[in-house]
């Protein structure tokens, strides 16, 4: 990145990579991934999938409001 920087950029030679900051950022990122990944998994572990699948048999749509909400979310996701 320093080699690609324009010559008019002041103090470009002072730009370095601080390994302490890089390691800290990696550890914080890893911990947040684990933390926010465990919450949905713990909720999923409490659900009895067999009963849930029996209740929402084939053709259970959840109504027009749920369909519109789902369609809106798909449109927003594709747009983003």
XYZ file of N, CA and C in Angstrom:
240
model
N 0.833 -1.193 0.000
C 0.000 0.000 0.000
C 0.868 1.244 0.000
N 1.983 1.202 0.731
C 2.857 2.366 0.786
C 3.471 2.618 -0.586
N 3.836 1.571 -1.307
C 4.426 1.734 -2.634
C 3.423 2.303 -3.628
N 2.141 2.016 -3.417
C 1.109 2.504 -4.325
C 0.618 3.901 -3.952
N 1.057 4.433 -2.818
C 0.598 5.745 -2.358
C 1.190 6.844 -3.245
N 0.430 7.910 -3.449
C 0.953 9.012 -4.255
C 2.106 9.712 -3.517
N 3.001 10.277 -4.277
C 4.170 10.947 -3.698
C 3.780 12.202 -2.927
N 2.629 12.762 -3.219
C 2.201 13.987 -2.544
C 1.628 13.723 -1.144
N 1.480 12.463 -0.766
C 0.943 12.125 0.556
C 2.016 12.378 1.610
N 1.730 13.245 2.572
C 2.764 13.555 3.561
C 3.009 12.382 4.523
N 4.249 12.215 4.936
C 4.696 11.222 5.910
C 4.324 9.796 5.497
N 4.349 9.499 4.212
C 4.005 8.164 3.729
C 5.026 7.140 4.217
N 6.241 7.549 4.458
C 7.269 6.612 4.929
C 7.050 6.194 6.378
N 6.222 6.930 7.121
C 5.949 6.595 8.522
C 4.842 5.556 8.682
N 4.205 5.174 7.605
C 3.115 4.207 7.666
C 3.695 2.814 7.833
N 3.302 2.149 8.924
C 3.765 0.778 9.200
C 2.597 -0.060 9.696
N 2.837 -1.353 9.783
C 1.833 -2.282 10.296
C 2.194 -2.625 11.734
N 1.283 -2.336 12.652
C 1.517 -2.629 14.065
C 0.941 -4.006 14.367
N 1.808 -4.960 14.648
C 1.382 -6.340 14.869
C 0.537 -6.495 16.122
N 0.761 -5.664 17.135
C -0.044 -5.741 18.354
C -1.509 -5.407 18.058
N -1.702 -4.385 17.261
C -3.063 -3.988 16.884
C -3.698 -5.051 16.002
N -2.931 -5.626 15.107
C -3.447 -6.655 14.220
C -3.892 -7.894 15.006
N -3.077 -8.336 15.958
C -3.428 -9.497 16.781
C -4.637 -9.193 17.657
N -4.672 -8.004 18.260
C -5.809 -7.614 19.090
C -7.099 -7.609 18.275
N -7.049 -7.064 17.078
C -8.233 -7.018 16.213
C -8.684 -8.417 15.832
N -7.738 -9.285 15.550
C -8.070 -10.664 15.210
C -8.732 -11.373 16.392
N -8.198 -11.198 17.598
C -8.769 -11.854 18.786
C -10.167 -11.327 19.079
N -10.354 -10.021 18.998
C -11.681 -9.442 19.248
C -12.677 -9.931 18.196
N -12.251 -10.009 16.955
C -13.122 -10.502 15.892
C -13.497 -11.962 16.127
N -12.538 -12.763 16.512
C -12.796 -14.178 16.774
C -13.754 -14.356 17.955
N -13.544 -13.607 19.023
C -14.421 -13.702 20.188
C -15.843 -13.242 19.864
N -15.978 -12.185 19.087
C -17.327 -11.729 18.740
C -18.020 -12.730 17.827
N -17.274 -13.371 16.925
C -17.864 -14.411 16.079
C -18.380 -15.569 16.917
N -17.591 -15.994 17.878
C -17.994 -17.103 18.741
C -19.197 -16.701 19.588
N -19.142 -15.520 20.182
C -20.240 -15.064 21.041
C -21.550 -14.951 20.277
N -21.524 -14.272 19.145
C -22.756 -14.076 18.394
C -23.160 -15.311 17.599
N -22.285 -16.281 17.486
C -22.640 -17.549 16.860
C -23.262 -18.519 17.837
N -22.902 -18.401 19.120
C -23.428 -19.321 20.125
C -24.867 -19.008 20.523
N -25.258 -17.764 20.455
C -26.616 -17.389 20.853
C -27.659 -18.060 19.959
N -27.566 -17.969 18.634
C -28.560 -18.662 17.806
C -28.490 -20.183 17.942
N -27.280 -20.715 18.114
C -27.148 -22.165 18.268
C -27.811 -22.628 19.555
N -27.660 -21.864 20.629
C -28.284 -22.271 21.893
C -29.808 -22.215 21.797
N -30.349 -21.238 21.080
C -31.796 -21.176 20.891
C -32.278 -22.319 20.008
N -31.493 -22.654 19.002
C -31.857 -23.733 18.097
C -31.817 -25.080 18.805
N -30.927 -25.230 19.758
C -30.788 -26.502 20.474
C -32.020 -26.796 21.339
N -32.723 -25.750 21.745
C -33.907 -25.937 22.597
C -35.171 -26.260 21.810
N -35.144 -26.130 20.500
C -36.321 -26.361 19.676
C -36.423 -27.844 19.336
N -37.621 -28.384 19.497
C -37.877 -29.763 19.103
C -38.282 -29.736 17.632
N -37.344 -30.066 16.765
C -37.591 -29.959 15.334
C -38.688 -30.899 14.852
N -38.806 -32.046 15.442
C -39.826 -33.000 15.033
C -41.225 -32.419 15.248
N -41.459 -31.833 16.411
C -42.772 -31.231 16.691
C -43.024 -30.012 15.808
N -41.997 -29.231 15.582
C -42.144 -28.040 14.743
C -42.513 -28.416 13.319
N -41.877 -29.447 12.795
C -42.193 -29.881 11.435
C -43.594 -30.481 11.343
N -44.036 -31.146 12.387
C -45.391 -31.698 12.375
C -46.434 -30.593 12.385
N -46.188 -29.529 13.149
C -47.148 -28.433 13.252
C -47.262 -27.663 11.938
N -46.158 -27.458 11.264
C -46.191 -26.655 10.037
C -46.169 -27.558 8.822
N -47.143 -28.414 8.748
C -47.209 -29.384 7.654
C -47.171 -28.747 6.291
N -47.285 -29.554 5.309
C -47.209 -29.096 3.925
C -48.340 -28.118 3.644
N -47.995 -26.992 3.053
C -48.994 -26.012 2.668
C -49.327 -25.001 3.739
N -48.704 -25.079 4.908
C -48.955 -24.081 5.951
C -48.202 -22.817 5.590
N -48.915 -21.782 5.232
C -48.259 -20.587 4.710
C -48.077 -19.506 5.759
N -48.899 -19.472 6.774
C -48.763 -18.433 7.780
C -49.532 -17.175 7.459
N -50.280 -17.147 6.417
C -51.126 -16.004 6.107
C -50.493 -15.042 5.124
N -51.330 -14.122 4.669
C -50.920 -13.163 3.649
C -49.920 -12.164 4.201
N -50.066 -11.781 5.455
C -49.153 -10.806 6.053
C -47.729 -11.368 6.121
N -47.630 -12.625 6.497
C -46.313 -13.265 6.582
C -45.692 -13.386 5.185
N -46.516 -13.684 4.205
C -46.031 -13.796 2.826
C -45.505 -12.449 2.325
N -46.235 -11.375 2.612
C -45.795 -10.052 2.182
C -44.507 -9.647 2.885
N -44.402 -9.961 4.171
C -43.186 -9.640 4.914
C -41.994 -10.397 4.342
N -42.188 -11.665 4.064
C -41.116 -12.468 3.496
C -40.706 -11.937 2.129
N -41.661 -11.583 1.311
C -41.360 -11.047 -0.018
C -40.615 -9.720 0.077
N -41.025 -8.871 1.012
C -40.347 -7.591 1.198
C -38.909 -7.800 1.624
N -38.679 -8.732 2.536
C -37.320 -9.002 2.982
C -36.444 -9.529 1.857
N -37.004 -10.348 0.995
C -36.246 -10.874 -0.151
C -35.883 -9.732 -1.096
N -36.813 -8.835 -1.349
C -36.547 -7.711 -2.244
C -35.456 -6.822 -1.660
N -35.519 -6.533 -0.366
C -34.511 -5.694 0.278
C -33.138 -6.377 0.241
N -33.120 -7.675 0.482
C -31.847 -8.414 0.445
C -31.222 -8.378 -0.935
N -32.019 -8.598 -1.954
C -31.490 -8.567 -3.320
C -31.025 -7.152 -3.668
N -31.764 -6.143 -3.238
C -31.381 -4.764 -3.535
C -30.062 -4.406 -2.869
N -29.877 -4.896 -1.647
C -28.615 -4.591 -0.959
C -27.471 -5.327 -1.600
